[in-house]
Coordinates of C-alpha atoms in Angstrom, one line a residue:
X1 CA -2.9 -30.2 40.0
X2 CA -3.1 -26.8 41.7
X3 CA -1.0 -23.6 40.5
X4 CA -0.9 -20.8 42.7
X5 CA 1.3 -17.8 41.5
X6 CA 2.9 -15.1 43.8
X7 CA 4.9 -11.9 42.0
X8 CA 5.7 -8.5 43.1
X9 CA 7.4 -5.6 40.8
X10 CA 9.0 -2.6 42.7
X11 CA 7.1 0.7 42.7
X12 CA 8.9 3.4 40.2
X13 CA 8.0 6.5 39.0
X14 CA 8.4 4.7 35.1
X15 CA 10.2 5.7 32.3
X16 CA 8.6 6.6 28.6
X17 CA 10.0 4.5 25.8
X18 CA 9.0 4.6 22.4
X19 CA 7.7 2.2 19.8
X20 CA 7.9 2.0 15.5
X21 CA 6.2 0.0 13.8
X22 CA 5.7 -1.2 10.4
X23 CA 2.0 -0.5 10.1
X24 CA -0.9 1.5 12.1
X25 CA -3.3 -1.0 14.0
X26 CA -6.7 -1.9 12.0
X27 CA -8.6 -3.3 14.8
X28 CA -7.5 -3.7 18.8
X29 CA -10.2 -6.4 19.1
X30 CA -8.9 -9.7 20.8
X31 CA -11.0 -12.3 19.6
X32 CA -10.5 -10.3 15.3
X33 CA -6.7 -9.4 16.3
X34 CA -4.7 -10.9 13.3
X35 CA -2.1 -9.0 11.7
X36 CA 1.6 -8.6 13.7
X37 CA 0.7 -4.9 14.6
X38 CA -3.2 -6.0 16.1
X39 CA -1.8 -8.7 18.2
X40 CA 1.5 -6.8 19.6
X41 CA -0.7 -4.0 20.9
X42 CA -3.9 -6.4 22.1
X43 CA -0.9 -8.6 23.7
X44 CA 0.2 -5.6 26.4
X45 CA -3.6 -4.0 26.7
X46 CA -5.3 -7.2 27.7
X47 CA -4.7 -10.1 30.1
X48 CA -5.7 -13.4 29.9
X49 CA -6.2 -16.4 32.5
X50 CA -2.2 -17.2 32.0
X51 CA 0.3 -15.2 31.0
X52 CA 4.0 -15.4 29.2
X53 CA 6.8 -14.2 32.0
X54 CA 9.6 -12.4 31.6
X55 CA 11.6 -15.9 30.6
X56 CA 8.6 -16.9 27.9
X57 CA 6.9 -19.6 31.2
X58 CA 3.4 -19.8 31.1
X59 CA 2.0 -18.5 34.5
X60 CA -1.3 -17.9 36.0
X61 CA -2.5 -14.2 35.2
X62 CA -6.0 -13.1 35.2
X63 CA -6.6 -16.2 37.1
X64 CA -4.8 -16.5 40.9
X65 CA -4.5 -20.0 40.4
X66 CA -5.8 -23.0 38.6
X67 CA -6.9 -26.8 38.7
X68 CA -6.7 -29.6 35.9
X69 CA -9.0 -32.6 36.6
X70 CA -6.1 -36.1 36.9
X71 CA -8.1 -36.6 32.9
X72 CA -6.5 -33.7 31.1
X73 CA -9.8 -32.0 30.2
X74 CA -11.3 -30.0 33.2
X75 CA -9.7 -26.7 33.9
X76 CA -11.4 -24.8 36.7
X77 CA -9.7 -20.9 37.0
X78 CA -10.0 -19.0 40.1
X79 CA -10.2 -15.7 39.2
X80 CA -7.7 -12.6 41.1
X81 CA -9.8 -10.3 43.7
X82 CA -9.8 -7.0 42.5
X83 CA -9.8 -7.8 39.0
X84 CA -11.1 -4.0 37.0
X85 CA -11.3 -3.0 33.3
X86 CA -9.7 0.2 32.5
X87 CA -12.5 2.0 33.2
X88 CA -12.6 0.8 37.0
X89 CA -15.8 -1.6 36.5
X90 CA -15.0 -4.6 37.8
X91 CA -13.8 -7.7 35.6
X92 CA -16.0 -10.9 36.4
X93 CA -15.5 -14.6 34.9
X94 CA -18.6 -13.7 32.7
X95 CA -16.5 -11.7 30.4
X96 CA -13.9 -14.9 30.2
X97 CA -17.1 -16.1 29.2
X98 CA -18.1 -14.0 26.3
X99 CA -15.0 -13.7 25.0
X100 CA -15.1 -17.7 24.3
X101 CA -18.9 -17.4 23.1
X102 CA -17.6 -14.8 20.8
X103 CA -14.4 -16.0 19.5
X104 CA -16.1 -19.8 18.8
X105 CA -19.4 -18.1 16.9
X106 CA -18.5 -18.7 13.5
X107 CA -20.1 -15.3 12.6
X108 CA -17.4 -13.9 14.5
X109 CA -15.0 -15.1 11.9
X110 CA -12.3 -15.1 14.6
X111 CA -9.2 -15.7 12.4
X112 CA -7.7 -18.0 15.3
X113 CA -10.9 -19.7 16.5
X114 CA -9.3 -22.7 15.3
X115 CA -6.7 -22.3 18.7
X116 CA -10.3 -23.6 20.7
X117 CA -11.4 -25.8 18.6
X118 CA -10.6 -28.8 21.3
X119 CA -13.0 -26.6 23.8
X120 CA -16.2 -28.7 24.6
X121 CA -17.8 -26.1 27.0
X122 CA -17.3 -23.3 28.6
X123 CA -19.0 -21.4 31.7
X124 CA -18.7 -19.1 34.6
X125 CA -19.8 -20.7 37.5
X126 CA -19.2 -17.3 39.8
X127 CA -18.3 -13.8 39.2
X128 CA -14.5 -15.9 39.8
X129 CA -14.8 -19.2 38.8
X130 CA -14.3 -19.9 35.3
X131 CA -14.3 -23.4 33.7
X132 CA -13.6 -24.8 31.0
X133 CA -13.9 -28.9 29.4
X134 CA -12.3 -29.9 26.6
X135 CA -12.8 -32.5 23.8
X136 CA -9.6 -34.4 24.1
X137 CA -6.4 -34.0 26.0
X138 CA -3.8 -30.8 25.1
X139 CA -0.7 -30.4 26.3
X140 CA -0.4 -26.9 25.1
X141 CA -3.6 -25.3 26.2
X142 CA -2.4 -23.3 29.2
X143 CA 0.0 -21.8 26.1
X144 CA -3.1 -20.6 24.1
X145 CA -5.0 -19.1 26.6
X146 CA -2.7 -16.7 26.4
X147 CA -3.4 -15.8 23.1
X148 CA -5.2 -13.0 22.2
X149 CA -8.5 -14.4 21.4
X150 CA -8.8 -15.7 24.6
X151 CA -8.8 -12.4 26.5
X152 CA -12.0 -10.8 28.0
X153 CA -14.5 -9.2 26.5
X154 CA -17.5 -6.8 28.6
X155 CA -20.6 -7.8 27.0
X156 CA -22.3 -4.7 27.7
X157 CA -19.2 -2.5 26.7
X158 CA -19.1 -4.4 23.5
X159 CA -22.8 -4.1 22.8
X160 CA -22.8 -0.6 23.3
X161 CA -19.7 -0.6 20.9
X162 CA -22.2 -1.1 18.1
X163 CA -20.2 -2.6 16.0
X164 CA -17.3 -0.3 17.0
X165 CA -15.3 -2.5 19.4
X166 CA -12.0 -2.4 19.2
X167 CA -11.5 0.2 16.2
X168 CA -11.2 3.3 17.9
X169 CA -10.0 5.2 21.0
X170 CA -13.6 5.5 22.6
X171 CA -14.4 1.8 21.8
X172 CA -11.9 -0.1 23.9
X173 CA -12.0 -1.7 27.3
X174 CA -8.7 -3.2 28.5
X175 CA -7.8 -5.2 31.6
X176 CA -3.9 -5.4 31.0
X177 CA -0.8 -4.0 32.4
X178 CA -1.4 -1.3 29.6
X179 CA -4.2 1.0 28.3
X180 CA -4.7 2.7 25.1
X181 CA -4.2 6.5 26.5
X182 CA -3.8 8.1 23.0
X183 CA -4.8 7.1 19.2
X184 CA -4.6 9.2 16.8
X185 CA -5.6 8.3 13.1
X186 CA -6.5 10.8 11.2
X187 CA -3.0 12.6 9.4
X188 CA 0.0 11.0 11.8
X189 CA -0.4 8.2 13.2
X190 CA 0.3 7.9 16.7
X191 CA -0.4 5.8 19.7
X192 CA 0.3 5.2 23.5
X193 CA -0.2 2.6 26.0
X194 CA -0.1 3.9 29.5
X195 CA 0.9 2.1 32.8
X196 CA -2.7 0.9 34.1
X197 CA -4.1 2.4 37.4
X198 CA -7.1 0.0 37.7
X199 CA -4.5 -3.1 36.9
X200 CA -5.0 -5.4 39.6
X201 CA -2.2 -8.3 38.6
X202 CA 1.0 -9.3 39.3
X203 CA 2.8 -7.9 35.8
X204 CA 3.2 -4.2 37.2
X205 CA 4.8 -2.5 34.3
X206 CA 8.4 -0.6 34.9
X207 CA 7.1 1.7 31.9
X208 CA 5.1 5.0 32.8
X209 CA 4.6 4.9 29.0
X210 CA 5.1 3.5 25.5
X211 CA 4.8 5.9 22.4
X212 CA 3.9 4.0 19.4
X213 CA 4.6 5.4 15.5
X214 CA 4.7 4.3 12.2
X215 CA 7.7 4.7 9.8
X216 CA 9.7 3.5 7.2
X217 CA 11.7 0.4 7.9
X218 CA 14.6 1.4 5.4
X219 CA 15.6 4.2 7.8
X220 CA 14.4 2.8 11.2
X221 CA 17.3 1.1 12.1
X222 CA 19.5 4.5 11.9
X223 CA 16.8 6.4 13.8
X224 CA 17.4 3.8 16.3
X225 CA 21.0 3.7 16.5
X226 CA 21.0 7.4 17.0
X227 CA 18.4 7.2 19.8
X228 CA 15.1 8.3 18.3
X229 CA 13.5 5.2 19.3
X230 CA 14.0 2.5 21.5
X231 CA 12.4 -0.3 19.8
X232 CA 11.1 -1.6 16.3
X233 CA 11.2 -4.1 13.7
X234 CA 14.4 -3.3 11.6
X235 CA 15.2 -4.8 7.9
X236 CA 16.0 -8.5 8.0
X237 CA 19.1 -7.3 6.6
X238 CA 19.8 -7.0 10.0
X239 CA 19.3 -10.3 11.2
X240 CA 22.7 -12.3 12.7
X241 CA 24.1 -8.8 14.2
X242 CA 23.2 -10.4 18.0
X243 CA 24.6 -7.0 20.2
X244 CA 25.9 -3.8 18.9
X245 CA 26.9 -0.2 21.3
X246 CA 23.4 0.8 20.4
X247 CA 21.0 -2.2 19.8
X248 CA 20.1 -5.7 20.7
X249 CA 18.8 -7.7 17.8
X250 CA 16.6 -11.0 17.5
X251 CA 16.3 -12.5 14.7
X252 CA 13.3 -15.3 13.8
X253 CA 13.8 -17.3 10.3
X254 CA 10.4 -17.4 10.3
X255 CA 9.8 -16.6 6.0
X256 CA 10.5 -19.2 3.2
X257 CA 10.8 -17.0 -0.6
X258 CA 9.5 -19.4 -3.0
X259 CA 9.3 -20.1 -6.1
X260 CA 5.8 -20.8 -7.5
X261 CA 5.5 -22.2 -11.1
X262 CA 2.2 -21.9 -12.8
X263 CA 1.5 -24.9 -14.4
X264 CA 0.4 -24.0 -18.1
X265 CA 1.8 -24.0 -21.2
X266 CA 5.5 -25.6 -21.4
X267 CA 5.3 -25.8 -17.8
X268 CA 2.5 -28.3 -17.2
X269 CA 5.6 -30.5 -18.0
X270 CA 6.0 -32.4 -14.5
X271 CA 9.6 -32.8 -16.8
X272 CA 10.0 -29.1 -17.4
X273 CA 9.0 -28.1 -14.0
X274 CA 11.6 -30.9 -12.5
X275 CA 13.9 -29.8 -15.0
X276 CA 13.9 -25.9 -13.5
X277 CA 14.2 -27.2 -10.0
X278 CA 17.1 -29.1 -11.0
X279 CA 19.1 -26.0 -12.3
X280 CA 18.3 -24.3 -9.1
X281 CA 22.2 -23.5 -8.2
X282 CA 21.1 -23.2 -4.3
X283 CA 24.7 -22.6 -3.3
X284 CA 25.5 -19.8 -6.1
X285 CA 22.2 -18.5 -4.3
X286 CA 23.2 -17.7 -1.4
X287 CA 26.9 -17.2 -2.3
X288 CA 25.2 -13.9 -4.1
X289 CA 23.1 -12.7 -1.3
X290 CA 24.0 -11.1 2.0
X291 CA 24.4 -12.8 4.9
X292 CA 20.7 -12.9 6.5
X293 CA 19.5 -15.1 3.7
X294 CA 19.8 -19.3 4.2
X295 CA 19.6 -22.0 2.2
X296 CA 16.1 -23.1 2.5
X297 CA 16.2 -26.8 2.0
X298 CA 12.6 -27.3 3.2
X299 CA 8.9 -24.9 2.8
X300 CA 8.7 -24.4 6.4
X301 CA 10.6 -22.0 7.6
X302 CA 12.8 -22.6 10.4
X303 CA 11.1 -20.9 13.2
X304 CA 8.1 -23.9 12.8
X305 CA 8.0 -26.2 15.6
X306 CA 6.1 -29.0 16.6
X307 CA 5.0 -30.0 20.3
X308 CA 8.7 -28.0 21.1
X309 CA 10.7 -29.9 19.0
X310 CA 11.9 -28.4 15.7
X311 CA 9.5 -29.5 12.9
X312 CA 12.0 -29.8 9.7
X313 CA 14.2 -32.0 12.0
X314 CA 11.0 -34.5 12.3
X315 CA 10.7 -35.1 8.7
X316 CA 13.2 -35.8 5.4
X317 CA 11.6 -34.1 2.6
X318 CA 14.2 -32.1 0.8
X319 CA 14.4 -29.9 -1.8
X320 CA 16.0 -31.4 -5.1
X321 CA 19.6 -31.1 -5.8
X322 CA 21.0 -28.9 -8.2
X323 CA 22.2 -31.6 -11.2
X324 CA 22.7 -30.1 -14.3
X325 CA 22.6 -33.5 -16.1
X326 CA 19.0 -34.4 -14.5
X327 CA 17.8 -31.1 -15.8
X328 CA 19.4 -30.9 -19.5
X329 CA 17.6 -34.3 -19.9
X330 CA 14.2 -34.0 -18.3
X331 CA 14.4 -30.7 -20.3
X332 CA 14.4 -32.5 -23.7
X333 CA 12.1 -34.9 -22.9
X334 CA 9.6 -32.4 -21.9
X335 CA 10.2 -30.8 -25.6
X336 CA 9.4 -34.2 -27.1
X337 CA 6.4 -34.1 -24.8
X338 CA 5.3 -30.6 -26.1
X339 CA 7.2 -29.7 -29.5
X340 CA 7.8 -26.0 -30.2
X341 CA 7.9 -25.3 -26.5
X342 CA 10.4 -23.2 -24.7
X343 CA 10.7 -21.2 -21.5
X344 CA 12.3 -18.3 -23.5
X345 CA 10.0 -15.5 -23.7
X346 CA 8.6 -16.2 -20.3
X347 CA 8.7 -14.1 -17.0
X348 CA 9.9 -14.3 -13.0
X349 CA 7.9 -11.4 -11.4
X350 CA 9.2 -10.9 -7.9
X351 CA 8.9 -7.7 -5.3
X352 CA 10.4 -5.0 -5.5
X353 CA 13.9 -5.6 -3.5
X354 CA 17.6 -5.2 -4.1
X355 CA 18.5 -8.7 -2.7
X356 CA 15.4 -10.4 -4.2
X357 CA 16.1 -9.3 -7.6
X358 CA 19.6 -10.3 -7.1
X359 CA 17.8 -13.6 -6.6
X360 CA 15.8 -13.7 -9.9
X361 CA 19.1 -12.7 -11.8
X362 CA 20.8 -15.7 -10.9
X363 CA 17.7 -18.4 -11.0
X364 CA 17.4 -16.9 -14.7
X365 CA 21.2 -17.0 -15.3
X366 CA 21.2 -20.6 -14.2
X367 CA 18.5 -21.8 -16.0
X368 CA 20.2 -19.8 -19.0
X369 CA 22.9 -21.8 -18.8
X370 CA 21.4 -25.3 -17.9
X371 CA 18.5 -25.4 -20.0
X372 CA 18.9 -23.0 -22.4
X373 CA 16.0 -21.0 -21.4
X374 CA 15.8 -17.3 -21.6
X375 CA 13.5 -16.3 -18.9
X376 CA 12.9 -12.8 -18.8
X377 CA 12.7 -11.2 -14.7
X378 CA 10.0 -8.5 -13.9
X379 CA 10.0 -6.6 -10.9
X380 CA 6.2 -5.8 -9.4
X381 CA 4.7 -4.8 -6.2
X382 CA 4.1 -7.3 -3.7
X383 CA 0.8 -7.2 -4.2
X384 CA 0.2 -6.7 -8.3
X385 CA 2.2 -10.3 -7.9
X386 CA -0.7 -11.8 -5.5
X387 CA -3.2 -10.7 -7.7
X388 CA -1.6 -12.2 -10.9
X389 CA -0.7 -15.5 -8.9
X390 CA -4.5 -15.3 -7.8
X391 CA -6.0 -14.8 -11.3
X392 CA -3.3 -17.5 -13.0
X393 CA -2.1 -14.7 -14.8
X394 CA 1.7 -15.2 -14.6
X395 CA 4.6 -17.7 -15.3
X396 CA 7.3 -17.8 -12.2
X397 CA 6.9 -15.6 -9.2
X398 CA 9.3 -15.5 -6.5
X399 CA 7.3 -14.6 -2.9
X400 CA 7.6 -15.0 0.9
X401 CA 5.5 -16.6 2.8
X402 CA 5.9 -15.8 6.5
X403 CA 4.8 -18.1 9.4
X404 CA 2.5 -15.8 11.8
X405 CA 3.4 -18.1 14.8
X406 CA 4.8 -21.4 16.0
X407 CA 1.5 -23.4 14.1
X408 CA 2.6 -25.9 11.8
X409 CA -0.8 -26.3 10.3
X410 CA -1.9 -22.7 9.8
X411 CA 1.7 -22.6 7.9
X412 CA 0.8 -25.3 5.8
X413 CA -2.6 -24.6 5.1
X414 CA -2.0 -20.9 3.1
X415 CA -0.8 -23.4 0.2
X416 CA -4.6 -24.8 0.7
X417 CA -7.3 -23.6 -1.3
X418 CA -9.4 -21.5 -1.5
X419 CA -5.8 -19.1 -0.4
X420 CA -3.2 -21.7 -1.9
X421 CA -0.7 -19.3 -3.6
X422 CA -1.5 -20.5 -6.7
X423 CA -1.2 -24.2 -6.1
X424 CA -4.4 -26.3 -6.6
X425 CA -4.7 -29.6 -5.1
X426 CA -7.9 -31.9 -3.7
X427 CA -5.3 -34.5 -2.5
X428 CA -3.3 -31.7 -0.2
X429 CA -6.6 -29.9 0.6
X430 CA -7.8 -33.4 1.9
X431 CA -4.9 -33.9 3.6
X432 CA -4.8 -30.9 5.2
X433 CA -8.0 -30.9 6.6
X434 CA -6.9 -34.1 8.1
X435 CA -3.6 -32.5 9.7
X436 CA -6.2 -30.1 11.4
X437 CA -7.1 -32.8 13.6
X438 CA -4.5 -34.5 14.2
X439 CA -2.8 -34.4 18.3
X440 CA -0.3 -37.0 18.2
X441 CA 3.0 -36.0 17.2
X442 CA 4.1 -39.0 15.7
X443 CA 0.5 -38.5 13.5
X444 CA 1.1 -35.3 13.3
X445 CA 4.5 -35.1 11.5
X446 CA 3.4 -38.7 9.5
X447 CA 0.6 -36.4 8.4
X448 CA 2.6 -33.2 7.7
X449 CA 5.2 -34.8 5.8
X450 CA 2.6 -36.4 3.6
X451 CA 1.3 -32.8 3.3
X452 CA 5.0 -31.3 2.4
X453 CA 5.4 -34.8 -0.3
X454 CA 2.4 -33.6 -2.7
X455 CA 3.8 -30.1 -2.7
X456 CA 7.5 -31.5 -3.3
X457 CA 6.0 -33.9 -6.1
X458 CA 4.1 -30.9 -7.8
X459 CA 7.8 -29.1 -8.3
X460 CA 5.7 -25.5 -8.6
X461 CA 6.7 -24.7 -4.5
X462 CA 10.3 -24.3 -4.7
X463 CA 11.7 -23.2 -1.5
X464 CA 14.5 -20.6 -1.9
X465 CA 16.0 -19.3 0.9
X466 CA 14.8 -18.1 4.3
X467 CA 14.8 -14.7 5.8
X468 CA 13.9 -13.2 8.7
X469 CA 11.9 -11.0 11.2
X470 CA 14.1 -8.9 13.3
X471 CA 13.2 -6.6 16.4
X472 CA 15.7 -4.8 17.4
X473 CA 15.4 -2.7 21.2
X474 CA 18.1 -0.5 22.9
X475 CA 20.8 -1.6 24.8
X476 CA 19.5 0.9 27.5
X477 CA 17.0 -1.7 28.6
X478 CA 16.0 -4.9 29.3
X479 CA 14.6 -7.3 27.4
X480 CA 12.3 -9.9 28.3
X481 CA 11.7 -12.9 26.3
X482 CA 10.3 -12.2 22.3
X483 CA 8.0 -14.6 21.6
X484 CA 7.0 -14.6 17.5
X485 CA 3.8 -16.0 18.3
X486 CA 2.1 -14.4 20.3
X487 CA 2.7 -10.5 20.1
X488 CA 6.4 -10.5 20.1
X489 CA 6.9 -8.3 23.1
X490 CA 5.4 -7.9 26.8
X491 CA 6.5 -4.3 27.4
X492 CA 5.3 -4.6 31.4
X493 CA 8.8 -6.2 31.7
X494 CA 10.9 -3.8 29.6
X495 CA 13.2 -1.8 32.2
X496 CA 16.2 0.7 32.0
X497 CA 19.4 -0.7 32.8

């Protein structure tokens, strides 16, 4: 099968739109890009062999056209003429070639190496030709090679980087629609990525210009309704509003807040610990919390998909209903188990938020009530709680746990040791190293829900409820397709209405 892509934008003089963020970029690395921030900005300063449209299709990029052998595992890339890094030097397959060899080094430590892991071999054949062989067939690989780590990487450049690449405004060589024109890091922040003159594809950006801050998210989405800015992630407050005068909002369910129960004490109970699941009053929940919040009836979030199809519809592994008369008596027959025990005296620590602690209030109301435990709540920072869940050193803790993209497995392996949220397991941790290999989505989901059963069964991961990420952009302009998993937004196809 042979691809060949044609595309044209119109010439403009560009517009300058601006940018807020929730936190300043650490490293503008492709192959170490990781956090939401890293991967937005990487996502409009590089290009890879294919690229995400305007519509979210996968299309040539880098590459003027490609070939898949009739087996699946052969794909040969033809690489565009023309082709330059930001600086003007020209861009060769070789660099398609050293950003593989980099990002599959293990010394690298590339924290989504694991995207290539059904690569076999790699090579440039010509200063155009790239090609690649995999292990086994995949369906989704045109997909990844539009992820981050797969963009090219100047061997020299990043050589002469000494160990700079990527982490400052001198150390950065781009391809993209985009290049990194300003950053500033020292006192306030500030950033820009600039329309590229040496850009040589067919994703001509409308944008002269994207300005790029840091602020507080509490007050962002006023500073965007009166105009400040044009785009940002807002509160997930705001998620359901769809269109307002001002604003467009998208909304991703893409966090599960759960409930993790250390399992000492009283609450090494499997009893005591089914008990408290049991008086969770899911409905009174939500019935108490805005809006934006959902029932979450499984771990993974909503946003999770599998092979395109929507992952929590594949499997039957629900939460346990709320029955007061399951709990009062699993509750006394974990006393007879453990005689003098109680949950009063014990603590919920949860992050500092309005609508969280709201959620606390009524888990320990409930229980109150069902069990006739007096649990005390304690509100902490976000990360004093990941360090007492890390070191054992707590009783309940309410947290969310956010899916960084559309992977199933990387979801389901943060409850994995050695980063396993306070859950300990060798029968998960085998069976999620299995799930790691797994292609088949019949497997796959048979494999998963095996996964999802041993955390169910341990009743100490109690899905909550579900929130959301929301980016929010102007109704001056137009939007292409937000894609949570790979940079949210392509600003080269952001115009003015």
């Amino acid at each position: 099968m042979t691809v060949v892509v044609f595309a044209s934008c119109e010439d403009n003089d560009g517009f300058v739109a601006s940018l807020e963020l929730d936190s300043e970029p650490k490293i503008l690395d492709p192959q170490l890009a990781e956090t939401l921030t890293d991967t937005l900005i990487v996502r409009n300063i590089y290009e890879g062999l294919t690229r995400k449209d305007k519509d979210g299709n996968i299309t040539a990029a880098a590459a003027k056209d490609y070939e898949i052998s009739d087996d699946g595992l052969t794909y040969t890339f033809n690489l565009r003429s023309g082709l330059k890094w930001s600086d003007g030097s020209p861009l060769k397959a070789q660099d398609f070639e050293f950003a593989f060899k980099r990002a599959l080094d293990p010394s690298t430590k590339a924290p989504y190496a694991y995207l290539l892991e059904d690569v076999s071999s790699y090579k440039a054949e010509s200063d155009s030709k790239f090609i690649i062989t995999l292990k086994k067939k995949n369906d989704n690989f045109l997909n990844i090679l539009s992820y981050s780590v797969c963009m090219p990487c100047n061997e020299s450049f990043f050589n002469n980087a000494k160990g700079r690449y990527g982490l400052d405004y001198d150390y950065i060589l781009s391809n993209g629609s985009f290049y990194i024109s300003k950053w500033i890091k020292e006192g306030e922040f500030s950033l820009r990525i600039t329309s590229s003159d040496e850009y040589a594809g067919i994703f001509k950006p409308y944008a002269s210009s994207i300005n790029i801050t840091c602020g507080d998210i509490a007050e962002r989405n006023s500073r965007m309704t009166k105009r400040f800015t044009d785009f940002g992630f807002v509160d997930y407050t705001n998620a359901g509003k769809g269109q307002t005068d001002t604003l467009n909002y998208i909304d991703f369910y893409n966090t599960t807040y759960v409930l993790l129960i250390n399992q000492k004490g009283i609450l090494e109970s499997a009893d005591m610990r089914t008990a408290i699941e049991s008086s969770i009053h899911r409905n009174l929940i939500v019935n108490n919390l805005p809006g934006c919040f959902k029932n979450a009836q499984f771990i993974t979030p909503p946003s999770l998909s599998s092979f395109g199809s929507q992952f929590n519809s594949k499997i039957s592994l629900k939460t346990v209903e709320y029955s007061p008369e399951n709990a009062g008596e699993l509750y006394r027959k974990a006393l007879e188990e453990k005689p003098g025990g109680s949950l009063s005296g014990l603590s919920i620590l949860y992050p500092k938020d309005d609508n969280i602690k709201i959620l606390a209030s009524t888990l320990a109301e409930t229980w109150q009530q069902t069990v006739d435990g007096y649990v005390n709540i304690k509100e902490s920072e976000y990360s004093e709680i990941i360090t007492a869940v890390s070191s054992g050193q707590y009783d309940f803790a309410i947290i969310p746990i956010t899916a960084d993209n559309s992977d199933v497995y990387e979801y389901l392996s943060k409850f994995s040791s050695p980063n396993s949220y306070g859950f300990s397991n060798d029968n998960y941790n085998k069976s999620i190293s299995e799930l790691k290999d797994i292609k088949s989505e019949q497997n796959f989901n048979k494999k998963a829900a095996e996964c999802l059963n041993i955390l169910q069964n341990s009743h100490s991961v109690i899905p909550l409820v579900y929130s959301a990420t929301v980016f929010a952009g102007s109704v001056d302009y137009t939007l292409p397709e937000i894609t949570p998993d790979n940079g949210y937004i392509d600003f080269a196809f952001v115009n003015e209405k």
